[in-house]
mmCIF file of C-alpha atoms and ligand atoms in Angstrom:
data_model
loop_
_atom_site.group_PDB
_atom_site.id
_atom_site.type_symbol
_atom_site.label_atom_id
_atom_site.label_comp_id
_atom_site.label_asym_id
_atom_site.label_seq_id
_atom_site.Cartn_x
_atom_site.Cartn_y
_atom_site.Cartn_z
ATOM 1 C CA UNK A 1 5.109 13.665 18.552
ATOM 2 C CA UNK A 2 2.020 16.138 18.468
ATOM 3 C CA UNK A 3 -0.437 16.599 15.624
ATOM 4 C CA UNK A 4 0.707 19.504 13.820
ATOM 5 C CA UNK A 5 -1.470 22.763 14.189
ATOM 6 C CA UNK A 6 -5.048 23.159 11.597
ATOM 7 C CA UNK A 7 -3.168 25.999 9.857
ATOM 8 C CA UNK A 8 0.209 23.700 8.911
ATOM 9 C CA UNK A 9 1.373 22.488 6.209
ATOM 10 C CA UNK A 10 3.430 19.015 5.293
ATOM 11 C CA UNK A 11 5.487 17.321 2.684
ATOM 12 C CA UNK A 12 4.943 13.643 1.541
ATOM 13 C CA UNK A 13 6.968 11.616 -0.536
ATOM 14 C CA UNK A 14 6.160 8.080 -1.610
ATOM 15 C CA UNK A 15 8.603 6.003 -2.971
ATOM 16 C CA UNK A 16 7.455 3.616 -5.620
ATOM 17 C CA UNK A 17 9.269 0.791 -7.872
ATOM 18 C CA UNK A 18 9.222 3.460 -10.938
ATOM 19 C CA UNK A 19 8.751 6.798 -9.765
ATOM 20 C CA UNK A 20 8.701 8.682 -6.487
ATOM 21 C CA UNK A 21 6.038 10.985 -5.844
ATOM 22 C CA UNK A 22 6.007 14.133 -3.775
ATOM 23 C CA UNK A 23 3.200 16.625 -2.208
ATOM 24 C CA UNK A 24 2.332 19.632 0.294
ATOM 25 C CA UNK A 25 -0.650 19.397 1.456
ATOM 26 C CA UNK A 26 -2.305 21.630 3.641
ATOM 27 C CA UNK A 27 -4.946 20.911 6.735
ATOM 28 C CA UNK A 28 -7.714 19.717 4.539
ATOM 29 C CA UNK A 29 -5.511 17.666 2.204
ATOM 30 C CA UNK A 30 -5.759 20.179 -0.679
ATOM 31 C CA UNK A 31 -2.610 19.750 -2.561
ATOM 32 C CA UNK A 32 -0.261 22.915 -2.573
ATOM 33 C CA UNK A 33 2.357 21.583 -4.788
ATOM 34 C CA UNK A 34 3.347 18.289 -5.932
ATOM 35 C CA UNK A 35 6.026 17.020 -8.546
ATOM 36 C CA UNK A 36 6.738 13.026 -9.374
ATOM 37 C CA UNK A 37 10.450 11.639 -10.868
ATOM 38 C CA UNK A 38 12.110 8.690 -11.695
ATOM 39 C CA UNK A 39 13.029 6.328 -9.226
ATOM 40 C CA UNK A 40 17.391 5.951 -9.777
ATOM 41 C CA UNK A 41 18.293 2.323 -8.543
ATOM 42 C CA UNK A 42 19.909 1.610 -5.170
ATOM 43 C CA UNK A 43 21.072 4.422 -2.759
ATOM 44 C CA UNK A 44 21.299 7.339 -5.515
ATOM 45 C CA UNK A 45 17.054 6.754 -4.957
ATOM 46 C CA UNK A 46 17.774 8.528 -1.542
ATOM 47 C CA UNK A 47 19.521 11.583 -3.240
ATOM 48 C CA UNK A 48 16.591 12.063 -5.206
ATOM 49 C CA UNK A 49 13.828 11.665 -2.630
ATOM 50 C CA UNK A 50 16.396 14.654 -0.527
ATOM 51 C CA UNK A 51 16.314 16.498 -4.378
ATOM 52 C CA UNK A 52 12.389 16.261 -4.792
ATOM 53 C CA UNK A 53 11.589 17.273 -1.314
ATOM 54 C CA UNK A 54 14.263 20.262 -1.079
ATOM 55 C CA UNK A 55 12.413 21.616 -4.898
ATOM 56 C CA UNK A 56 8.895 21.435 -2.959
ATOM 57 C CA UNK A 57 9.948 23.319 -0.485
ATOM 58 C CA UNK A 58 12.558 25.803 -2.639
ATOM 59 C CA UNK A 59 8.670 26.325 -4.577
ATOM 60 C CA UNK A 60 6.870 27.902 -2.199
ATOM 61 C CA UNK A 61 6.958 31.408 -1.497
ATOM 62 C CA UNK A 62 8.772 32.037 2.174
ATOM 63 C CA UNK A 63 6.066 32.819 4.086
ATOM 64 C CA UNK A 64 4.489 29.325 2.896
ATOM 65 C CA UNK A 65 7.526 27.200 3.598
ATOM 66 C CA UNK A 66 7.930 28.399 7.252
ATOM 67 C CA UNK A 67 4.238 26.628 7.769
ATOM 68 C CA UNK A 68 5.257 23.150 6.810
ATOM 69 C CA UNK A 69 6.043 21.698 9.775
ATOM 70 C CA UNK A 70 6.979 18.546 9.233
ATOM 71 C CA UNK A 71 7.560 15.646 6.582
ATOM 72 C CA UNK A 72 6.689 11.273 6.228
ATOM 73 C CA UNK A 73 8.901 10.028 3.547
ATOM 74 C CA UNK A 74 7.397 6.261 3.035
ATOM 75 C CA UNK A 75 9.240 3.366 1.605
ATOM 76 C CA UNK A 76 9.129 -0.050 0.186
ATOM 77 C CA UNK A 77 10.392 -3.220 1.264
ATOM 78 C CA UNK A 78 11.608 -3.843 5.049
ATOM 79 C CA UNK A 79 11.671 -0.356 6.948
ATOM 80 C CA UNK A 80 12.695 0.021 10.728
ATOM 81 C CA UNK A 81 11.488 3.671 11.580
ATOM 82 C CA UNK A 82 12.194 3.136 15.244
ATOM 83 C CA UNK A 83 16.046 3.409 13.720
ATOM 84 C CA UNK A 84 15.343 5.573 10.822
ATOM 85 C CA UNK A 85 16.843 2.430 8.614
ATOM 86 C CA UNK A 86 15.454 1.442 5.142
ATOM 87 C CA UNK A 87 16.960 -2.324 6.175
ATOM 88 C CA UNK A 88 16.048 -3.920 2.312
ATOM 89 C CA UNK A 89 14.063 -3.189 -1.183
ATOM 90 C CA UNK A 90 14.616 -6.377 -3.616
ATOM 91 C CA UNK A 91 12.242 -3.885 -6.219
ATOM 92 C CA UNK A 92 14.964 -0.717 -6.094
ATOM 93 C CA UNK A 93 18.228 -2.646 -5.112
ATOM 94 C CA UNK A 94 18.978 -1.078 -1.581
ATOM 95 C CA UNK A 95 20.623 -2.355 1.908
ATOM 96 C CA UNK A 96 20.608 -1.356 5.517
ATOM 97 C CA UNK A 97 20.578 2.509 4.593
ATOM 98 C CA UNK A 98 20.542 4.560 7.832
ATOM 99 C CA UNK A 99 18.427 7.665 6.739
ATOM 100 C CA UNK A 100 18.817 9.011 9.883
ATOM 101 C CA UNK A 101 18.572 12.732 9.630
ATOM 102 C CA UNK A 102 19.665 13.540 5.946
ATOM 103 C CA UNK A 103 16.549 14.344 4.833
ATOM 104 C CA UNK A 104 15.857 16.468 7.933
ATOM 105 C CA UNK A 105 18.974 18.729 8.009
ATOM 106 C CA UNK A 106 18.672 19.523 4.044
ATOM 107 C CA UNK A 107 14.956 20.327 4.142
ATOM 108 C CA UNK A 108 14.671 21.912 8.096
ATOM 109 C CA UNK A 109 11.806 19.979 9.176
ATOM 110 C CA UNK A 110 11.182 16.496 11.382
ATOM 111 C CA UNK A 111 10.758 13.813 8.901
ATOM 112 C CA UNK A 112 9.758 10.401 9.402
ATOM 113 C CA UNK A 113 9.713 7.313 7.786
ATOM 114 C CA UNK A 114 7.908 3.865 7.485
ATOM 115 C CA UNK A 115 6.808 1.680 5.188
ATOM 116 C CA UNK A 116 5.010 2.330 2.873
ATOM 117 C CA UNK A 117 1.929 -0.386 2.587
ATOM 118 C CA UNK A 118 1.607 -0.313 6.381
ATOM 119 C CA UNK A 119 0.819 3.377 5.889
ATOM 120 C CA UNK A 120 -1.394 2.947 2.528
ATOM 121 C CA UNK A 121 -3.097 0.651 4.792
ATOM 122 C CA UNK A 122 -3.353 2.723 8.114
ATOM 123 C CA UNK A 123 -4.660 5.684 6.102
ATOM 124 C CA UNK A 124 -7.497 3.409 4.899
ATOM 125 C CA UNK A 125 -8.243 2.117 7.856
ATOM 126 C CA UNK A 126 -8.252 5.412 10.005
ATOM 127 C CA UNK A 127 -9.420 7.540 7.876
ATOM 128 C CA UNK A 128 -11.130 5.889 4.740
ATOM 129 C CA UNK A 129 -13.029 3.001 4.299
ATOM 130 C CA UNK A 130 -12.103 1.640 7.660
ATOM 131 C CA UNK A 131 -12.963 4.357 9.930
ATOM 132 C CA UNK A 132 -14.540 4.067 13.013
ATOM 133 C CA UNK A 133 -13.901 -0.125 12.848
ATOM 134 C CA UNK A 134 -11.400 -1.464 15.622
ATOM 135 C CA UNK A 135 -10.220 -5.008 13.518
ATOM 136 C CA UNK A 136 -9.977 -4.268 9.544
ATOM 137 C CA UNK A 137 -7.622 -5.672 7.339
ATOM 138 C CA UNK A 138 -6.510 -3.717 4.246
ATOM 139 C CA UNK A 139 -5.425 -5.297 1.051
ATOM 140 C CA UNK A 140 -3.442 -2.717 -1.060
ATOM 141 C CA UNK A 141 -3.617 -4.404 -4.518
ATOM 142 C CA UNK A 142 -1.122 -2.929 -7.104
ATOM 143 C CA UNK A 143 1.630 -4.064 -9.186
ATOM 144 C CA UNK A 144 2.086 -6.448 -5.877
ATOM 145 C CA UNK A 145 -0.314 -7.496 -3.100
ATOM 146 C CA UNK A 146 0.263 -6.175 0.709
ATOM 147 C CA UNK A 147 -1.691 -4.915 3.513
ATOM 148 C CA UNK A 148 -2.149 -3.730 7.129
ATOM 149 C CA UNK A 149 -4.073 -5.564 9.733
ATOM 150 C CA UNK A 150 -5.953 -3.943 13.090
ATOM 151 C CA UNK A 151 -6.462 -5.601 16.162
ATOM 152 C CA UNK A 152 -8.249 -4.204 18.836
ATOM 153 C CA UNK A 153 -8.012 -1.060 17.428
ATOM 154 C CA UNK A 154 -4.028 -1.270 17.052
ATOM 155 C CA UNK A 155 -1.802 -1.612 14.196
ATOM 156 C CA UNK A 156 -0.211 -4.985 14.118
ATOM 157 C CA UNK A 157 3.455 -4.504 13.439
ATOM 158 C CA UNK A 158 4.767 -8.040 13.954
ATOM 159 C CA UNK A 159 7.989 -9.172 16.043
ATOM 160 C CA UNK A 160 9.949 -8.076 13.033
ATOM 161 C CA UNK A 161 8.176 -5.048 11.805
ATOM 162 C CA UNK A 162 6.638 -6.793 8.970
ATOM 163 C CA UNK A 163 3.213 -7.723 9.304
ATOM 164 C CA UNK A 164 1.079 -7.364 6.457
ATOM 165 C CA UNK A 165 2.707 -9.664 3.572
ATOM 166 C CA UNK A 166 -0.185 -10.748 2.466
ATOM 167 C CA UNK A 167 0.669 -11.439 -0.997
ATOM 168 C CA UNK A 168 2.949 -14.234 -0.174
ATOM 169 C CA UNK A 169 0.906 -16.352 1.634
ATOM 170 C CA UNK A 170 0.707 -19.706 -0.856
ATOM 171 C CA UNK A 171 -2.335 -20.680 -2.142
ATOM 172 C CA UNK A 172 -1.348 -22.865 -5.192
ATOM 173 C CA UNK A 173 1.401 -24.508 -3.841
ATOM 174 C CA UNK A 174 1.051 -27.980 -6.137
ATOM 175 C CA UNK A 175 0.447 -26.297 -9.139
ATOM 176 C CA UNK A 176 0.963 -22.881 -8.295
ATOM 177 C CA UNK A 177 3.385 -20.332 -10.503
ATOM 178 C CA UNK A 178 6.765 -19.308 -9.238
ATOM 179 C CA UNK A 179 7.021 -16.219 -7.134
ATOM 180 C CA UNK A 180 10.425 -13.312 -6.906
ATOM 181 C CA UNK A 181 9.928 -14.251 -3.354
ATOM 182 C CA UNK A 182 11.387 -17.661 -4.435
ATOM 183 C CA UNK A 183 8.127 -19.703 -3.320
ATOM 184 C CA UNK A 184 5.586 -21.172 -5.668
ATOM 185 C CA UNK A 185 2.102 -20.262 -5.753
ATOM 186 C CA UNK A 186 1.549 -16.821 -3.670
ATOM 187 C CA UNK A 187 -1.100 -15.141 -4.000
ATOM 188 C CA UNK A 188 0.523 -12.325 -5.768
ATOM 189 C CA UNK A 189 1.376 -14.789 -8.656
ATOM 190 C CA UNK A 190 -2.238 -14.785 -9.141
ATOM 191 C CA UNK A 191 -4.076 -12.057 -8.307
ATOM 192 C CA UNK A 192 -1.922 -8.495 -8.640
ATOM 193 C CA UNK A 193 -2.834 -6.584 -11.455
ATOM 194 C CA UNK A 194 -0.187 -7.818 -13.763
ATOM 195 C CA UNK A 195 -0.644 -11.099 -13.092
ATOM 196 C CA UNK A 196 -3.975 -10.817 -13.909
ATOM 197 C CA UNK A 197 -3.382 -9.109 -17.097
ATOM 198 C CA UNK A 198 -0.772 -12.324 -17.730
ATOM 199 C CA UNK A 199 -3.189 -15.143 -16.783
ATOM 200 C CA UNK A 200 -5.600 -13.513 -19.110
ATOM 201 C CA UNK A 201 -2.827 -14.197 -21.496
ATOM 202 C CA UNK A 202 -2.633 -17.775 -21.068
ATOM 203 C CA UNK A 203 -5.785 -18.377 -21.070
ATOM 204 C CA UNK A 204 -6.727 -16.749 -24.175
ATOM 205 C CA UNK A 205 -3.919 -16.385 -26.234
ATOM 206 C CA UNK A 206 -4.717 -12.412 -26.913
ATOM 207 C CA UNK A 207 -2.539 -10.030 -25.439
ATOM 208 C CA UNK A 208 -4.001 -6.998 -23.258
ATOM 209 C CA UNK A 209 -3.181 -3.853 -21.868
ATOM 210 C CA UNK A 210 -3.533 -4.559 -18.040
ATOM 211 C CA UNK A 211 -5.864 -5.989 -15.215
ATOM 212 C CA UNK A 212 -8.052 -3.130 -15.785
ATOM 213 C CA UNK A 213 -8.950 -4.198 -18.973
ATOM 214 C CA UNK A 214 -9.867 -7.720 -18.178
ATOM 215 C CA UNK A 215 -12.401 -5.806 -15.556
ATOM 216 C CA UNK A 216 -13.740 -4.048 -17.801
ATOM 217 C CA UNK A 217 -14.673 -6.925 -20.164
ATOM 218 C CA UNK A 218 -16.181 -8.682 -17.511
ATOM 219 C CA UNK A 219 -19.596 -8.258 -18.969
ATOM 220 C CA UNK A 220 -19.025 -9.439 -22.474
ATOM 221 C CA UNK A 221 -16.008 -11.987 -22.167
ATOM 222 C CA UNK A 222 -16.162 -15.624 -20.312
ATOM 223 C CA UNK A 223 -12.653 -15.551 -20.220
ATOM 224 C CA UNK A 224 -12.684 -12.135 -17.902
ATOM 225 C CA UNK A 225 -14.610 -13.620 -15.710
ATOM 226 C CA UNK A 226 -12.974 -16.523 -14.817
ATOM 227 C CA UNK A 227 -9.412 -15.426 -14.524
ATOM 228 C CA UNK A 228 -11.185 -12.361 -12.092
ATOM 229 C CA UNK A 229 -12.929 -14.870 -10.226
ATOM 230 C CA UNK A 230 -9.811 -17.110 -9.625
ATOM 231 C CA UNK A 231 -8.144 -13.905 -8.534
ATOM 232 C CA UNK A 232 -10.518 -13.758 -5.873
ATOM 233 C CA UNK A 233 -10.845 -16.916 -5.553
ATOM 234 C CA UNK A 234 -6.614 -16.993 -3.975
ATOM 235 C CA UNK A 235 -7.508 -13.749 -2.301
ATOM 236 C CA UNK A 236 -10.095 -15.456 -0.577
ATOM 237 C CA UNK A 237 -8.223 -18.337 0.543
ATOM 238 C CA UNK A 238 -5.219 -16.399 1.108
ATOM 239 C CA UNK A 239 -7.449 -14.403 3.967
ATOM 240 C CA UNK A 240 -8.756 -17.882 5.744
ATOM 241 C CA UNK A 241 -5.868 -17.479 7.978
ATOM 242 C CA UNK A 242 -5.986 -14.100 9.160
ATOM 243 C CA UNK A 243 -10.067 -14.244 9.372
ATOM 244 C CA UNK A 244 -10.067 -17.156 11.577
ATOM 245 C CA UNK A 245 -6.518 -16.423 13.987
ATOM 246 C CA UNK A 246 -8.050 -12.105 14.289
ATOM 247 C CA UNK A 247 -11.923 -12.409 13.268
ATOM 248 C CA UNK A 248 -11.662 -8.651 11.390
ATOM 249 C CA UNK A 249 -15.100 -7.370 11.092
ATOM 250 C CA UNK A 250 -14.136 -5.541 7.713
ATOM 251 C CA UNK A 251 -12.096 -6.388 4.682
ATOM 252 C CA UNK A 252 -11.076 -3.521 2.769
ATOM 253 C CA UNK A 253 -9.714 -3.678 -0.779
ATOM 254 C CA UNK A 254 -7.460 -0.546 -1.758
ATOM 255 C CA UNK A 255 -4.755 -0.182 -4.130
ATOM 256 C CA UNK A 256 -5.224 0.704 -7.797
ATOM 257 C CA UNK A 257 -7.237 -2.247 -8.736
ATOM 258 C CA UNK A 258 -10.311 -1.022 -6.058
ATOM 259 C CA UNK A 259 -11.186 0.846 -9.458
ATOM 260 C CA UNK A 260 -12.384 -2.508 -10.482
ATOM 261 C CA UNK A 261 -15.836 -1.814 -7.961
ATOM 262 C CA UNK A 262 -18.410 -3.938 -6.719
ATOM 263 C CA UNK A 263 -17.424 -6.611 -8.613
ATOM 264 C CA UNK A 264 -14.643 -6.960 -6.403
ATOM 265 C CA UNK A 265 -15.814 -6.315 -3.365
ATOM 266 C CA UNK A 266 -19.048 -8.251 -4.072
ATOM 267 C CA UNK A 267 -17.309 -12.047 -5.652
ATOM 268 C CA UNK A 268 -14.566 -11.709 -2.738
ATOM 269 C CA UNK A 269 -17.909 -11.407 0.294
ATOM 270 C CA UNK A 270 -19.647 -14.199 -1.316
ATOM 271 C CA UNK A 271 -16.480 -16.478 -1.377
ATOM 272 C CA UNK A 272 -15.442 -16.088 2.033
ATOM 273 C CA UNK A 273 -19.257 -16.698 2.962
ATOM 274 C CA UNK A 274 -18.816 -20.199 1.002
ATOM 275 C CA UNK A 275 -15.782 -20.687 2.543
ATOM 276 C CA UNK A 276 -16.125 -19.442 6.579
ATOM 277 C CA UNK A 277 -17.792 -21.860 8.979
ATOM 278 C CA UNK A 278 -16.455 -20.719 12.606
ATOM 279 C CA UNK A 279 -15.193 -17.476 11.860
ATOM 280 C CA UNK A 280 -18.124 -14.794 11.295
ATOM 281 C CA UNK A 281 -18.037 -13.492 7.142
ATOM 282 C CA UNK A 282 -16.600 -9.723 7.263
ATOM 283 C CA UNK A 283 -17.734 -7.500 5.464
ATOM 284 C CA UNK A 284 -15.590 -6.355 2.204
ATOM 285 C CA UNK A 285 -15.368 -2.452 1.201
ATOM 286 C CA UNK A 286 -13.196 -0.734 -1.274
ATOM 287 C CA UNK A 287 -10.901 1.520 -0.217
ATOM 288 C CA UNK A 288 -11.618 5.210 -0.759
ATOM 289 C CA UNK A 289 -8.023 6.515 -1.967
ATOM 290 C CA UNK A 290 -7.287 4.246 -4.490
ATOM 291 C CA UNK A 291 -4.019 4.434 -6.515
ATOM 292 C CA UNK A 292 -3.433 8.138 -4.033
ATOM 293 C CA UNK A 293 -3.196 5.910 -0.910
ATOM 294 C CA UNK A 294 0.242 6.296 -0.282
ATOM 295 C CA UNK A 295 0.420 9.901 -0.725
ATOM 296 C CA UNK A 296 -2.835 10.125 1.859
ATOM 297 C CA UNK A 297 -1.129 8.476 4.087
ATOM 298 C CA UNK A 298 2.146 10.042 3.669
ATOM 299 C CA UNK A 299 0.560 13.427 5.073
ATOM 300 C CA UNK A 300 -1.620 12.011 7.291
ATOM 301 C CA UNK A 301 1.501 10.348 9.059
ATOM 302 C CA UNK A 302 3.147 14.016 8.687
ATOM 303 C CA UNK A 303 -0.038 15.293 10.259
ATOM 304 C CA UNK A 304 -0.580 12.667 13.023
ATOM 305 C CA UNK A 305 3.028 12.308 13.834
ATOM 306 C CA UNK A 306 2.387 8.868 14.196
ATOM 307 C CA UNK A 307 0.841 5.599 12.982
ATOM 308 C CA UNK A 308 -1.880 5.641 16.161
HETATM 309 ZN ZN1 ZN B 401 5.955 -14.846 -2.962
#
């Protein structure tokens, strides 16, 4: 598929575990209309993504919606785009849904789909903090920990499509927590934002409002400090892998918890240098989308018409 023209416009939707979020966006990423609603459980979700989409588009005056010229509708869990199939989301409680053209025949544009960490991550990588570097790794750290790795300037997919699970690679396997995955000691069990927030918990005894919080006591409160720095601590290990089998020349850290800053970025670069013998230390960036990366990349993939 072609890059659309300068002048175009596209839809984006990202589906999330709560809400799914929608957006036109023109050439320069200036948002032309946007709306967000509840996520239904199971299939009904795909009714409302068709609903969300089909209001964007009913918005715009006519002359308007004949520009958008295409749409990316991008999903969580295990996605095969090459078959237009959402194959499996534990989070929303779907199955081997063919999406096929549904969303294409009610709305009158090409619409893709793919998942939607790979292209949080790809976005990042291409056209944030990334850019211009041929072997990054993203981390998209959320409410859950995934990514999207680069190779020689190509996306790694995997033999089954799903590359990029990096929050369930065990570091704490002896003593580790138990994981929804069903293993014990992943690194999402220790360092996603809520899990954070939770460890904070334990240690402490004091309840708080999220991992944000414990960043931003970092400064006054021992307690901050340590459960952030074991956070990075499994992030760290939970890279040795992939730093020593690809050799990435740049770790990026997006998501919603990039907010954090230079703390992050900063703790994680020093670990790996403690830790990395062989393998040369990368270097470790935030992203530059935060929280928005999914939408960015949503319309970038409408844009592009591909994840190149
Ligand atoms: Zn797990």
């Amino acid at each position: 598929m072609n890059e659309v023209a300068a002048g175009d416009l596209v839809l984006g939707i990202d589906v999330g575990g709560t809400t799914i979020k929608g957006e036109i966006t023109d050439g320069a990423g200036a948002v032309v209309s946007t709306a967000t609603v509840d996520t239904p459980r199971g299939v009904a979700a795909f009714d409302a993504m068709e609903d969300l989409g089909a209001r964007l588009l009913g918005e715009l005056p006519a002359a308007r919606r004949d520009r958008v010229a295409r749409a990316a509708v991008i999903l969580p869990g295990i996605v095969d785009p090459a078959r237009s199939l959402a194959v499996f989301s534990s989070n929303i409680g779907w199955r081997d849904v063919k999406v096929g053209d549904r969303f294409g025949e009610r709305w009158g544009i090409p619409v893709l789909i793919d998942h939607d960490v790979t292209v949080a991550g790809w976005a990042e990588w291409r056209y944030g903090a990334g850019r211009g570097s041929d072997d990054v790794c993203v981390l998209i750290v959320g409410t859950g920990i995934s990514g999207m790795l680069s190779v020689g300037g190509r996306l790694v997919r995997g033999a089954a499509g799903q590359a990029g699970e990096f929050g369930h690679i065990p570091v704490r396997h002896r003593d580790g927590l138990p994981c929804p995955c069903g293993n014990i000691g992943c690194v999402e069990t220790v360092a996603s934002g809520p899990n954070i927030a939770r460890a904070y918990t334990r240690r402490t005894g004091r309840g708080i409002s999220g991992a944000e919080a414990v960043f931003a006591a970092l400064g006054s409160d021992r307690d901050a400090g340590a459960v952030v720095h074991d956070a990075i601590d499994a992030i760290a290990e939970a890279l040795l892998g992939t730093i020593h089998a690809t050799c990435p020349e740049l770790i990026v850290l997006g998501g919603g918890l990039a907010g954090a800053g230079p703390v992050l970025t900063d703790t994680l670069h020093s670990r790996l240098s403690a830790l990395l013998r062989v393998a040369p230390v990368p270097r470790v960036a935030l992203g530059e989308f935060g929280i928005r990366s999914g939408l960015v990349g949503a319309a970038k993939l409408a844009r592009a018409g591909a994840l190149a």
